[in-house]
Amino acid sequence: MLKVGLTGGIGAGKSEVSRLLVACGAVLIDADRIAREVVEPGTPGLAAVVDAFGPDVLTADGTLDRPKLGSIVFADPEKLAVLNSVVHPLVGVRSRELEEAAAEDAVVVHDVPLLAENGLAGLYDVVIVVDASPETQLDRLVRLRGMTEEDARARMAAQATREKRREIADVVIDNDVPLEELRRRVRDVWADLERRAHAEGHSSRQPRE
């Protein structure tokens, strides 16, 4: 099994890269999707979030009001740290369960938005960073996701810097390009991942200082 950590700044196009890797044959473990699952109604995770932030972060039907919670935590690093302390351990447990269920020769891609922020590079054989300029990120967030420029900038600022992400990368996929060029680049990366996965006795990367 080859364990791949995939990360990138918000709006860089990481989700598109993960979809393309799945189309190539990767097994995807999506930390964001799992993070939503562990705070669904009735879960201990949601109860812990309400304990930390109060019942106002719930909608009328008892589900998590994600936009409201986001507006609270992304403008306050201390509150974001509190949320992460609740959600991340639950995500870690579920991610390990899914990884253990994958085939022995699989390329398992962990889509982890906060890989750099949480110092997780050493957990993976290969770290892929999807990179785009801040101008491209901002444009995508405002134009495609409908965020206000203020909200988009706050979310970008809450993440690791572009330089910090690139420092931990074994592979950088530049996504300041049209979709067809991105597809070509991902196919090239996939060919390299398959070679690594099938190499005899491929060794895990060593944690970086």
GROMACS .gro file of C-alpha atoms in nm:
model
  209
    1MET     CA    1   0.000   0.000   0.000
    2LEU     CA    2   0.122   0.348  -0.089
    3LYS     CA    3  -0.007   0.615   0.149
    4VAL     CA    4  -0.040   0.954  -0.016
    5GLY     CA    5  -0.118   1.279   0.163
    6LEU     CA    6  -0.295   1.530  -0.063
    7THR     CA    7  -0.331   1.890   0.047
    8GLY     CA    8  -0.360   2.244  -0.084
    9GLY     CA    9  -0.496   2.582   0.011
   10ILE     CA   10  -0.867   2.654  -0.009
   11GLY     CA   11  -0.958   2.729  -0.369
   12ALA     CA   12  -0.641   2.572  -0.507
   13GLY     CA   13  -0.833   2.288  -0.672
   14LYS     CA   14  -0.746   1.999  -0.440
   15SER     CA   15  -1.093   1.846  -0.472
   16GLU     CA   16  -1.064   1.835  -0.850
   17VAL     CA   17  -0.724   1.666  -0.823
   18SER     CA   18  -0.865   1.409  -0.581
   19ARG     CA   19  -1.149   1.332  -0.824
   20LEU     CA   20  -0.901   1.286  -1.106
   21LEU     CA   21  -0.686   1.053  -0.894
   22VAL     CA   22  -0.992   0.844  -0.807
   23ALA     CA   23  -1.070   0.819  -1.179
   24CYS     CA   24  -0.717   0.685  -1.227
   25GLY     CA   25  -0.773   0.417  -0.963
   26ALA     CA   26  -0.683   0.569  -0.626
   27VAL     CA   27  -0.868   0.486  -0.305
   28LEU     CA   28  -0.975   0.820  -0.157
   29ILE     CA   29  -1.008   0.895   0.213
   30ASP     CA   30  -1.157   1.244   0.232
   31ALA     CA   31  -1.093   1.414   0.567
   32ASP     CA   32  -1.352   1.685   0.497
   33ARG     CA   33  -1.622   1.429   0.425
   34ILE     CA   34  -1.535   1.235   0.737
   35ALA     CA   35  -1.532   1.560   0.937
   36ARG     CA   36  -1.894   1.613   0.831
   37GLU     CA   37  -1.988   1.256   0.923
   38VAL     CA   38  -1.847   1.277   1.275
   39VAL     CA   39  -2.066   1.579   1.362
   40GLU     CA   40  -2.393   1.450   1.221
   41PRO     CA   41  -2.698   1.469   1.451
   42GLY     CA   42  -2.682   1.225   1.739
   43THR     CA   43  -2.304   1.183   1.729
   44PRO     CA   44  -2.069   1.248   2.022
   45GLY     CA   45  -1.881   1.485   1.791
   46LEU     CA   46  -2.178   1.716   1.745
   47ALA     CA   47  -2.246   1.712   2.119
   48ALA     CA   48  -1.885   1.816   2.183
   49VAL     CA   49  -1.910   2.101   1.930
   50VAL     CA   50  -2.226   2.230   2.096
   51ASP     CA   51  -2.057   2.208   2.437
   52ALA     CA   52  -1.770   2.418   2.302
   53PHE     CA   53  -1.963   2.679   2.101
   54GLY     CA   54  -2.319   2.675   2.235
   55PRO     CA   55  -2.654   2.573   2.084
   56ASP     CA   56  -2.657   2.872   1.848
   57VAL     CA   57  -2.435   2.674   1.607
   58LEU     CA   58  -2.728   2.440   1.539
   59THR     CA   59  -3.001   2.493   1.282
   60ALA     CA   60  -3.369   2.459   1.369
   61ASP     CA   61  -3.364   2.088   1.278
   62GLY     CA   62  -3.066   2.014   1.502
   63THR     CA   63  -2.795   1.987   1.235
   64LEU     CA   64  -2.472   2.183   1.249
   65ASP     CA   65  -2.499   2.532   1.101
   66ARG     CA   66  -2.170   2.519   0.912
   67PRO     CA   67  -2.172   2.874   0.773
   68LYS     CA   68  -2.236   3.016   1.120
   69LEU     CA   69  -1.969   2.802   1.283
   70GLY     CA   70  -1.728   2.890   1.003
   71SER     CA   71  -1.783   3.261   1.053
   72ILE     CA   72  -1.694   3.215   1.421
   73VAL     CA   73  -1.382   3.001   1.395
   74PHE     CA   74  -1.213   3.128   1.081
   75ALA     CA   75  -1.191   3.478   1.225
   76ASP     CA   76  -1.044   3.357   1.556
   77PRO     CA   77  -0.742   3.122   1.565
   78GLU     CA   78  -0.810   3.019   1.926
   79LYS     CA   79  -1.166   2.913   1.847
   80LEU     CA   80  -1.047   2.733   1.536
   81ALA     CA   81  -0.799   2.542   1.753
   82VAL     CA   82  -1.084   2.442   1.986
   83LEU     CA   83  -1.290   2.309   1.695
   84ASN     CA   84  -0.991   2.119   1.558
   85SER     CA   85  -0.927   1.960   1.900
   86VAL     CA   86  -1.280   1.820   1.891
   87VAL     CA   87  -1.302   1.705   1.530
   88HIS     CA   88  -0.952   1.593   1.433
   89PRO     CA   89  -0.918   1.295   1.671
   90LEU     CA   90  -1.253   1.159   1.548
   91VAL     CA   91  -1.146   1.204   1.186
   92GLY     CA   92  -0.819   1.024   1.259
   93VAL     CA   93  -0.992   0.718   1.399
   94ARG     CA   94  -1.229   0.686   1.104
   95SER     CA   95  -0.951   0.746   0.850
   96ARG     CA   96  -0.747   0.461   0.995
   97GLU     CA   97  -1.048   0.229   0.974
   98LEU     CA   98  -1.094   0.308   0.604
   99GLU     CA   99  -0.723   0.270   0.529
  100GLU     CA  100  -0.714  -0.072   0.693
  101ALA     CA  101  -1.003  -0.181   0.470
  102ALA     CA  102  -0.814  -0.098   0.147
  103ALA     CA  103  -0.631  -0.359  -0.061
  104GLU     CA  104  -0.266  -0.428   0.018
  105ASP     CA  105  -0.147  -0.296  -0.320
  106ALA     CA  106  -0.374   0.012  -0.325
  107VAL     CA  107  -0.268   0.372  -0.371
  108VAL     CA  108  -0.456   0.533  -0.082
  109VAL     CA  109  -0.494   0.908  -0.112
  110HIS     CA  110  -0.572   1.094   0.208
  111ASP     CA  111  -0.730   1.429   0.117
  112VAL     CA  112  -0.625   1.638   0.418
  113PRO     CA  113  -0.681   2.016   0.400
  114LEU     CA  114  -0.480   2.089   0.717
  115LEU     CA  115  -0.193   1.847   0.657
  116ALA     CA  116   0.072   2.118   0.678
  117GLU     CA  117  -0.090   2.299   0.970
  118ASN     CA  118  -0.103   1.985   1.183
  119GLY     CA  119   0.244   1.853   1.099
  120LEU     CA  120   0.115   1.532   0.942
  121ALA     CA  121   0.358   1.494   0.650
  122GLY     CA  122   0.547   1.213   0.821
  123LEU     CA  123   0.240   0.988   0.813
  124TYR     CA  124   0.258   0.945   0.437
  125ASP     CA  125   0.491   0.787   0.183
  126VAL     CA  126   0.430   1.077  -0.057
  127VAL     CA  127   0.291   1.426   0.003
  128ILE     CA  128   0.124   1.601  -0.291
  129VAL     CA  129   0.051   1.973  -0.269
  130VAL     CA  130  -0.195   2.131  -0.510
  131ASP     CA  131  -0.074   2.486  -0.554
  132ALA     CA  132  -0.231   2.799  -0.698
  133SER     CA  133  -0.158   3.168  -0.666
  134PRO     CA  134  -0.350   3.363  -0.399
  135GLU     CA  135  -0.514   3.560  -0.678
  136THR     CA  136  -0.645   3.239  -0.835
  137GLN     CA  137  -0.765   3.110  -0.498
  138LEU     CA  138  -0.951   3.431  -0.422
  139ASP     CA  139  -1.114   3.441  -0.764
  140ARG     CA  140  -1.238   3.083  -0.734
  141LEU     CA  141  -1.376   3.133  -0.384
  142VAL     CA  142  -1.565   3.449  -0.474
  143ARG     CA  143  -1.673   3.360  -0.828
  144LEU     CA  144  -1.737   2.987  -0.796
  145ARG     CA  145  -1.828   2.940  -0.429
  146GLY     CA  146  -2.010   3.267  -0.377
  147MET     CA  147  -1.803   3.379  -0.078
  148THR     CA  148  -1.757   3.743   0.004
  149GLU     CA  149  -1.403   3.864  -0.052
  150GLU     CA  150  -1.368   3.927   0.323
  151ASP     CA  151  -1.474   3.573   0.413
  152ALA     CA  152  -1.251   3.424   0.144
  153ARG     CA  153  -0.946   3.616   0.264
  154ALA     CA  154  -1.014   3.516   0.626
  155ARG     CA  155  -1.029   3.148   0.534
  156MET     CA  156  -0.711   3.172   0.330
  157ALA     CA  157  -0.535   3.349   0.616
  158ALA     CA  158  -0.641   3.079   0.863
  159GLN     CA  159  -0.446   2.817   0.668
  160ALA     CA  160  -0.074   2.754   0.634
  161THR     CA  161   0.115   2.980   0.399
  162ARG     CA  162   0.178   2.873   0.044
  163GLU     CA  163   0.549   2.848   0.126
  164LYS     CA  164   0.490   2.619   0.425
  165ARG     CA  165   0.283   2.380   0.216
  166ARG     CA  166   0.543   2.367  -0.058
  167GLU     CA  167   0.817   2.292   0.197
  168ILE     CA  168   0.656   1.959   0.288
  169ALA     CA  169   0.576   1.857  -0.070
  170ASP     CA  170   0.728   1.561  -0.251
  171VAL     CA  171   0.516   1.653  -0.553
  172VAL     CA  172   0.369   1.994  -0.638
  173ILE     CA  173   0.081   2.016  -0.886
  174ASP     CA  174   0.053   2.368  -1.022
  175ASN     CA  175  -0.316   2.441  -1.075
  176ASP     CA  176  -0.297   2.788  -1.228
  177VAL     CA  177  -0.382   2.610  -1.552
  178PRO     CA  178  -0.685   2.506  -1.762
  179LEU     CA  179  -0.862   2.184  -1.664
  180GLU     CA  180  -0.725   1.981  -1.955
  181GLU     CA  181  -0.368   2.066  -1.858
  182LEU     CA  182  -0.448   1.975  -1.497
  183ARG     CA  183  -0.575   1.636  -1.616
  184ARG     CA  184  -0.248   1.576  -1.800
  185ARG     CA  185  -0.043   1.668  -1.495
  186VAL     CA  186  -0.247   1.441  -1.268
  187ARG     CA  187  -0.207   1.150  -1.511
  188ASP     CA  188   0.171   1.199  -1.496
  189VAL     CA  189   0.161   1.205  -1.115
  190TRP     CA  190  -0.055   0.891  -1.110
  191ALA     CA  191   0.195   0.704  -1.326
  192ASP     CA  192   0.465   0.795  -1.075
  193LEU     CA  193   0.248   0.685  -0.780
  194GLU     CA  194   0.183   0.349  -0.944
  195ARG     CA  195   0.556   0.298  -0.997
  196ARG     CA  196   0.619   0.374  -0.632
  197ALA     CA  197   0.336   0.147  -0.516
  198HIS     CA  198   0.462  -0.150  -0.716
  199ALA     CA  199   0.829  -0.101  -0.641
  200GLU     CA  200   0.956  -0.381  -0.422
  201GLY     CA  201   0.982  -0.276  -0.059
  202HIS     CA  202   0.903   0.091  -0.109
  203SER     CA  203   0.986   0.264   0.215
  204SER     CA  204   0.787   0.524   0.404
  205ARG     CA  205   0.914   0.879   0.403
  206GLN     CA  206   1.080   1.000   0.718
  207PRO     CA  207   0.907   1.272   0.922
  208ARG     CA  208   1.047   1.615   0.847
  209GLU     CA  209   1.181   1.837   1.120
   0.00000   0.00000   0.00000
